[in-house]
Coordinates of C-alpha atoms and ligand atoms in Angstrom, one line a residue:
X1 CA 49.7 131.9 101.4
X2 CA 50.5 130.9 104.9
X3 CA 53.7 130.1 106.7
X4 CA 52.2 128.0 109.5
X5 CA 53.6 124.6 110.3
X6 CA 52.7 121.7 112.7
X7 CA 55.1 119.6 114.8
X8 CA 54.0 117.0 117.3
X9 CA 50.4 118.2 117.1
X10 CA 51.4 121.8 117.9
X11 CA 50.8 124.5 115.4
X12 CA 53.2 127.4 114.9
X13 CA 52.0 130.6 113.1
X14 CA 55.4 130.9 111.4
X15 CA 57.8 128.1 110.4
X16 CA 60.9 130.3 111.4
X17 CA 62.6 130.7 114.7
X18 CA 66.0 131.4 116.2
X19 CA 68.7 128.8 116.6
X20 CA 69.9 127.9 120.1
X21 CA 72.8 130.0 121.3
X22 CA 72.1 133.2 119.3
X23 CA 70.5 136.2 121.1
X24 CA 68.6 133.8 123.5
X25 CA 70.6 133.7 126.7
X26 CA 68.7 136.3 128.8
X27 CA 65.0 136.8 129.4
X28 CA 65.3 140.1 127.6
X29 CA 66.6 138.3 124.5
X30 CA 63.8 135.7 124.7
X31 CA 61.1 138.4 125.2
X32 CA 62.4 140.2 122.1
X33 CA 61.9 137.0 120.1
X34 CA 58.4 136.6 121.7
X35 CA 57.5 140.1 120.5
X36 CA 58.8 139.4 117.0
X37 CA 57.4 137.6 113.9
X38 CA 59.2 134.4 114.8
X39 CA 57.0 131.4 115.2
X40 CA 58.8 130.2 118.4
X41 CA 62.0 130.7 120.4
X42 CA 64.6 128.2 121.6
X43 CA 66.7 129.1 124.7
X44 CA 70.5 129.0 124.9
X45 CA 71.4 125.4 125.8
X46 CA 71.3 125.0 129.5
X47 CA 73.5 123.1 131.9
X48 CA 72.4 122.2 135.5
X49 CA 74.4 125.2 136.9
X50 CA 75.3 128.6 135.4
X51 CA 78.4 128.6 133.3
X52 CA 80.7 131.5 132.3
X53 CA 82.0 129.6 129.2
X54 CA 85.3 129.9 127.4
X55 CA 87.6 133.0 127.6
X56 CA 87.2 135.7 124.9
X57 CA 87.7 136.4 122.1
X58 CA 85.4 133.3 121.5
X59 CA 83.4 134.3 118.5
X60 CA 84.4 136.0 115.2
X61 CA 82.1 137.1 112.4
X62 CA 83.4 136.5 108.8
X63 CA 82.2 137.4 105.3
X64 CA 80.9 133.9 104.8
X65 CA 79.7 133.1 108.3
X66 CA 81.2 133.0 111.8
X67 CA 83.3 130.8 114.0
X68 CA 82.6 130.3 117.7
X69 CA 83.9 128.5 120.7
X70 CA 81.6 130.0 123.4
X71 CA 82.0 127.0 125.7
X72 CA 78.3 126.7 126.7
X73 CA 77.9 130.0 128.7
X74 CA 74.4 130.0 130.1
X75 CA 72.4 131.0 133.1
X76 CA 71.6 127.5 134.3
X77 CA 68.5 125.3 133.9
X78 CA 66.5 126.9 136.7
X79 CA 66.7 130.3 135.0
X80 CA 65.4 129.0 131.6
X81 CA 62.8 126.6 133.2
X82 CA 61.4 129.5 135.2
X83 CA 61.2 131.6 132.1
X84 CA 59.4 129.1 129.9
X85 CA 56.9 128.1 132.6
X86 CA 56.1 131.8 133.2
X87 CA 55.7 132.3 129.5
X88 CA 53.5 129.2 129.2
X89 CA 51.2 130.6 131.9
X90 CA 51.0 133.9 130.0
X91 CA 50.6 132.4 126.5
X92 CA 49.2 128.9 127.0
X93 CA 48.6 128.3 123.3
X94 CA 52.2 129.0 122.3
X95 CA 54.8 126.2 122.1
X96 CA 58.5 126.9 122.5
X97 CA 61.8 125.0 122.8
X98 CA 63.9 124.6 125.9
X99 CA 67.4 123.6 124.9
X100 CA 69.6 121.6 127.3
X101 CA 73.2 120.4 126.8
X102 CA 74.5 118.4 129.8
X103 CA 78.3 117.7 129.7
X104 CA 77.5 114.2 130.9
X105 CA 74.7 111.6 130.7
X106 CA 74.0 112.1 134.4
X107 CA 73.5 115.9 133.9
X108 CA 71.2 115.3 131.0
X109 CA 69.1 112.8 133.0
X110 CA 69.0 115.0 136.1
X111 CA 67.8 118.0 134.0
X112 CA 65.2 115.9 132.2
X113 CA 63.9 114.5 135.5
X114 CA 63.6 118.1 136.7
X115 CA 61.7 119.1 133.6
X116 CA 59.5 116.0 133.7
X117 CA 58.4 116.9 137.2
X118 CA 57.8 120.5 136.4
X119 CA 54.8 122.3 135.0
X120 CA 56.5 122.8 131.6
X121 CA 54.6 121.3 128.7
X122 CA 56.6 122.6 125.7
X123 CA 59.3 121.1 123.6
X124 CA 62.8 120.1 124.9
X125 CA 65.7 120.2 122.4
X126 CA 68.4 117.9 123.7
X127 CA 71.7 119.2 122.3
X128 CA 73.9 116.2 121.5
X129 CA 76.4 118.3 119.4
X130 CA 78.2 121.0 121.4
X131 CA 81.7 121.0 119.8
X132 CA 83.3 123.5 122.2
X133 CA 83.5 121.9 125.7
X134 CA 87.2 121.0 126.0
X135 CA 87.6 117.3 126.8
X136 CA 84.0 116.4 126.0
X137 CA 83.4 114.6 122.7
X138 CA 80.2 115.4 120.8
X139 CA 77.7 112.7 121.8
X140 CA 76.1 112.9 118.3
X141 CA 79.2 111.3 116.8
X142 CA 79.0 108.3 119.2
X143 CA 76.0 106.3 117.9
X144 CA 76.1 103.9 120.8
X145 CA 76.1 106.7 123.3
X146 CA 73.1 108.3 121.6
X147 CA 71.3 105.0 121.8
X148 CA 72.2 104.6 125.6
X149 CA 71.2 108.2 126.3
X150 CA 67.8 108.0 124.6
X151 CA 67.1 104.6 126.1
X152 CA 67.5 105.9 129.6
X153 CA 65.6 109.1 128.9
X154 CA 62.5 107.4 127.5
X155 CA 62.4 105.2 130.5
X156 CA 60.8 108.2 132.3
X157 CA 60.4 111.2 130.0
X158 CA 57.0 111.5 128.5
X159 CA 56.9 115.1 127.3
X160 CA 57.8 116.1 123.6
X161 CA 61.5 115.7 123.0
X162 CA 63.8 116.4 120.1
X163 CA 67.6 116.1 119.6
X164 CA 70.0 118.6 118.1
X165 CA 72.5 116.8 115.9
X166 CA 76.0 117.6 114.5
X167 CA 76.5 117.5 110.8
X168 CA 77.3 114.1 109.3
X169 CA 79.5 113.8 106.2
X170 CA 79.1 110.1 105.2
X171 CA 75.9 108.5 103.9
X172 CA 76.5 105.4 106.1
X173 CA 76.4 107.8 109.1
X174 CA 73.0 109.0 108.0
X175 CA 71.9 105.3 108.0
X176 CA 73.4 104.6 111.4
X177 CA 72.1 107.7 113.3
X178 CA 68.6 107.2 111.7
X179 CA 68.6 103.6 112.8
X180 CA 69.1 104.7 116.4
X181 CA 66.7 107.6 116.3
X182 CA 63.9 105.6 114.7
X183 CA 63.8 103.3 117.8
X184 CA 62.5 106.2 120.0
X185 CA 59.3 108.3 120.1
X186 CA 61.1 111.5 119.2
X187 CA 59.0 114.5 118.3
X188 CA 61.7 116.2 116.1
X189 CA 65.3 116.3 115.1
X190 CA 67.1 119.6 114.7
X191 CA 69.9 119.5 112.1
X192 CA 72.7 120.9 111.8
X193 CA 74.7 122.3 114.6
X194 CA 77.8 124.3 113.6
X195 CA 80.5 122.4 111.7
X196 CA 82.8 121.7 114.6
X197 CA 86.5 122.4 115.1
X198 CA 87.2 124.5 112.1
X199 CA 90.1 126.9 112.1
X200 CA 90.1 130.6 111.0
X201 CA 93.3 132.6 110.9
X202 CA 94.4 136.2 110.2
X203 CA 97.3 136.3 107.7
X204 CA 98.2 139.8 108.8
X205 CA 98.7 139.0 112.5
X206 CA 99.5 135.4 111.6
X207 CA 97.3 134.4 114.6
X208 CA 94.1 132.3 115.0
X209 CA 90.8 134.3 115.2
X210 CA 89.6 133.1 118.6
X211 CA 91.3 132.3 121.9
X212 CA 89.8 129.0 123.1
X213 CA 91.1 125.6 122.0
X214 CA 94.0 127.1 120.1
X215 CA 91.5 128.8 117.7
X216 CA 89.4 125.7 116.8
X217 CA 85.7 126.4 116.8
X218 CA 82.3 125.8 115.1
X219 CA 81.5 127.3 111.8
X220 CA 78.0 128.7 111.0
X221 CA 76.6 130.9 108.2
X222 CA 76.4 130.8 104.4
X223 CA 79.3 128.4 103.9
X224 CA 77.5 125.5 105.8
X225 CA 74.3 125.5 103.8
X226 CA 75.2 122.6 101.4
X227 CA 76.1 120.5 104.4
X228 CA 72.9 121.6 106.2
X229 CA 70.7 120.7 103.2
X230 CA 72.3 117.3 102.9
X231 CA 71.7 116.5 106.5
X232 CA 68.0 117.7 106.4
X233 CA 67.5 115.6 103.2
X234 CA 69.5 112.6 104.3
X235 CA 67.5 112.4 107.5
X236 CA 64.2 113.2 105.9
X237 CA 64.7 110.2 103.6
X238 CA 65.5 107.9 106.5
X239 CA 63.5 108.9 109.6
X240 CA 60.0 107.8 110.6
X241 CA 57.6 110.4 109.2
X242 CA 56.5 110.9 112.8
X243 CA 59.8 112.6 113.6
X244 CA 59.7 116.1 112.2
X245 CA 62.8 117.8 111.0
X246 CA 63.9 121.3 112.1
X247 CA 66.4 122.6 109.5
X248 CA 69.2 125.0 110.4
X249 CA 72.4 126.0 108.7
X250 CA 73.2 128.7 106.2
X251 CA 69.8 130.5 106.1
X252 CA 70.2 134.1 105.0
X253 CA 67.2 134.6 102.7
X254 CA 63.6 133.3 102.0
X255 CA 65.1 131.2 99.2
X256 CA 67.3 129.4 101.7
X257 CA 64.3 128.7 103.9
X258 CA 62.5 127.4 100.8
X259 CA 65.4 125.1 100.1
X260 CA 65.4 123.7 103.6
X261 CA 61.7 123.0 103.4
X262 CA 62.0 121.4 100.0
X263 CA 64.5 119.0 101.6
X264 CA 62.0 118.1 104.3
X265 CA 62.2 120.6 107.1
X266 CA 58.9 121.4 108.9
X267 CA 60.5 124.3 110.8
X268 CA 63.7 126.3 110.3
X269 CA 66.1 127.9 112.7
X270 CA 68.4 130.8 111.9
X271 CA 71.6 131.4 114.0
X272 CA 74.4 133.3 112.4
X273 CA 72.3 135.7 110.3
X274 CA 69.9 136.3 113.2
X275 CA 73.0 137.3 115.2
X276 CA 73.8 140.0 112.7
X277 CA 70.3 141.2 111.8
X278 CA 68.2 140.8 114.9
X279 CA 64.4 140.1 114.9
X280 CA 63.7 142.1 111.7
X281 CA 65.2 139.1 110.0
X282 CA 61.9 137.2 110.6
X283 CA 59.9 139.9 108.8
X284 CA 62.3 140.0 105.9
X285 CA 62.5 136.2 105.5
X286 CA 58.7 135.8 105.8
X287 CA 58.1 138.3 103.0
X288 CA 60.8 136.7 100.8
X289 CA 59.4 133.2 101.3
X290 CA 55.8 134.4 100.8
X291 CA 56.8 136.0 97.5
X292 CA 58.5 132.8 96.3
X293 CA 55.5 130.7 97.3
X294 CA 53.0 133.1 95.6
X295 CA 55.1 133.0 92.4
X296 CA 55.1 129.2 92.4
X297 CA 51.4 128.9 93.3
X298 CA 52.0 127.3 96.7
X299 CA 49.5 128.1 99.5
X300 CA 51.1 126.3 102.4
X301 CA 54.6 124.8 103.1
X302 CA 53.0 121.3 102.9
X303 CA 52.5 122.0 99.2
X304 CA 56.2 121.6 98.6
X305 CA 57.8 120.2 101.9
X306 CA 60.1 117.3 101.1
X307 CA 59.3 117.4 97.4
X308 CA 62.8 117.9 96.2
X309 CA 63.3 116.4 92.7
X310 CA 66.2 114.2 91.7
X311 CA 67.2 113.1 88.2
X312 CA 66.2 109.5 88.5
Ligands
ERO401 C1 75.9 124.3 123.3 C2 77.1 124.6 122.9 C3 77.4 125.1 121.6 C4 78.2 126.1 121.4 C5 79.0 126.8 122.5 O1 78.4 127.2 123.5 O2 80.2 126.9 122.3 N1 78.5 126.6 120.1 C6 78.0 126.0 119.0 O3 78.3 126.3 117.8 N2 77.1 124.9 119.2 C7 76.8 124.5 120.4 O4 76.0 123.5 120.5

């Protein structure tokens, strides 16, 4: 069996990679992923300038996942653009993901102009779903703003682009976001980002778990898998087949990867569990998925991708 996958005409040896934000902020982090069994890496979402992010404690691990309100700490676009271009020169056949998360449309446009004019030929993951920048709403929940943003981007941007979406919880919202996305030549959609603005408290201290935003933060990990699968499936049923789906949310095992692919994902990203386990995760999940596929007689992920059964 093989775990290879193809998105936008680019082939990846393994359909698993990290999720933006987890162990991918420094060039050491990214080099560690390069030297692992992961099929690709995605960089921490970049803003035009370096950001320190929110005050700590800003992330807390929990039995069923984690809560974070990092506040977009990152080393700035130049740092990540330099890294991915250098990597591209060393490994021209590898495709990777550069994540950007401007806190304004102007910032996103200026970063994409810089990338368009650069030597970078890889994927860009435009993060429309950061829940933790105080005072800034998630673009992904404003369908008109998503439309405006993509309209202005595709006036000039010609390289492979995807968007990172927040979770939606209403079937009409799946219809509405898919209607907007299907208007544009997107290469992929990554879904889901953390479930935003949850609240975790400690009954002993009677205090919230993290400092920023009065304790409100994004939830990741096992508890978000049902929502993640619903968003992968909901969009797989509505998006043009030319737009690949990158599934993320609640993946801890090869079986969880199998479920995301069954719902339609061509690639999967792992965040919370990758944060705990490090790059050995990719070896473990690859073996677990391989065993499941062998047991079921599947030779490639295309044998079962998107073939989830319903009762009717
Ligand atoms: C890019 C900011 C994000 C952050 C963050 O930096 O706070 N946390 C998330 O769970 N998702 C994000 O998209």
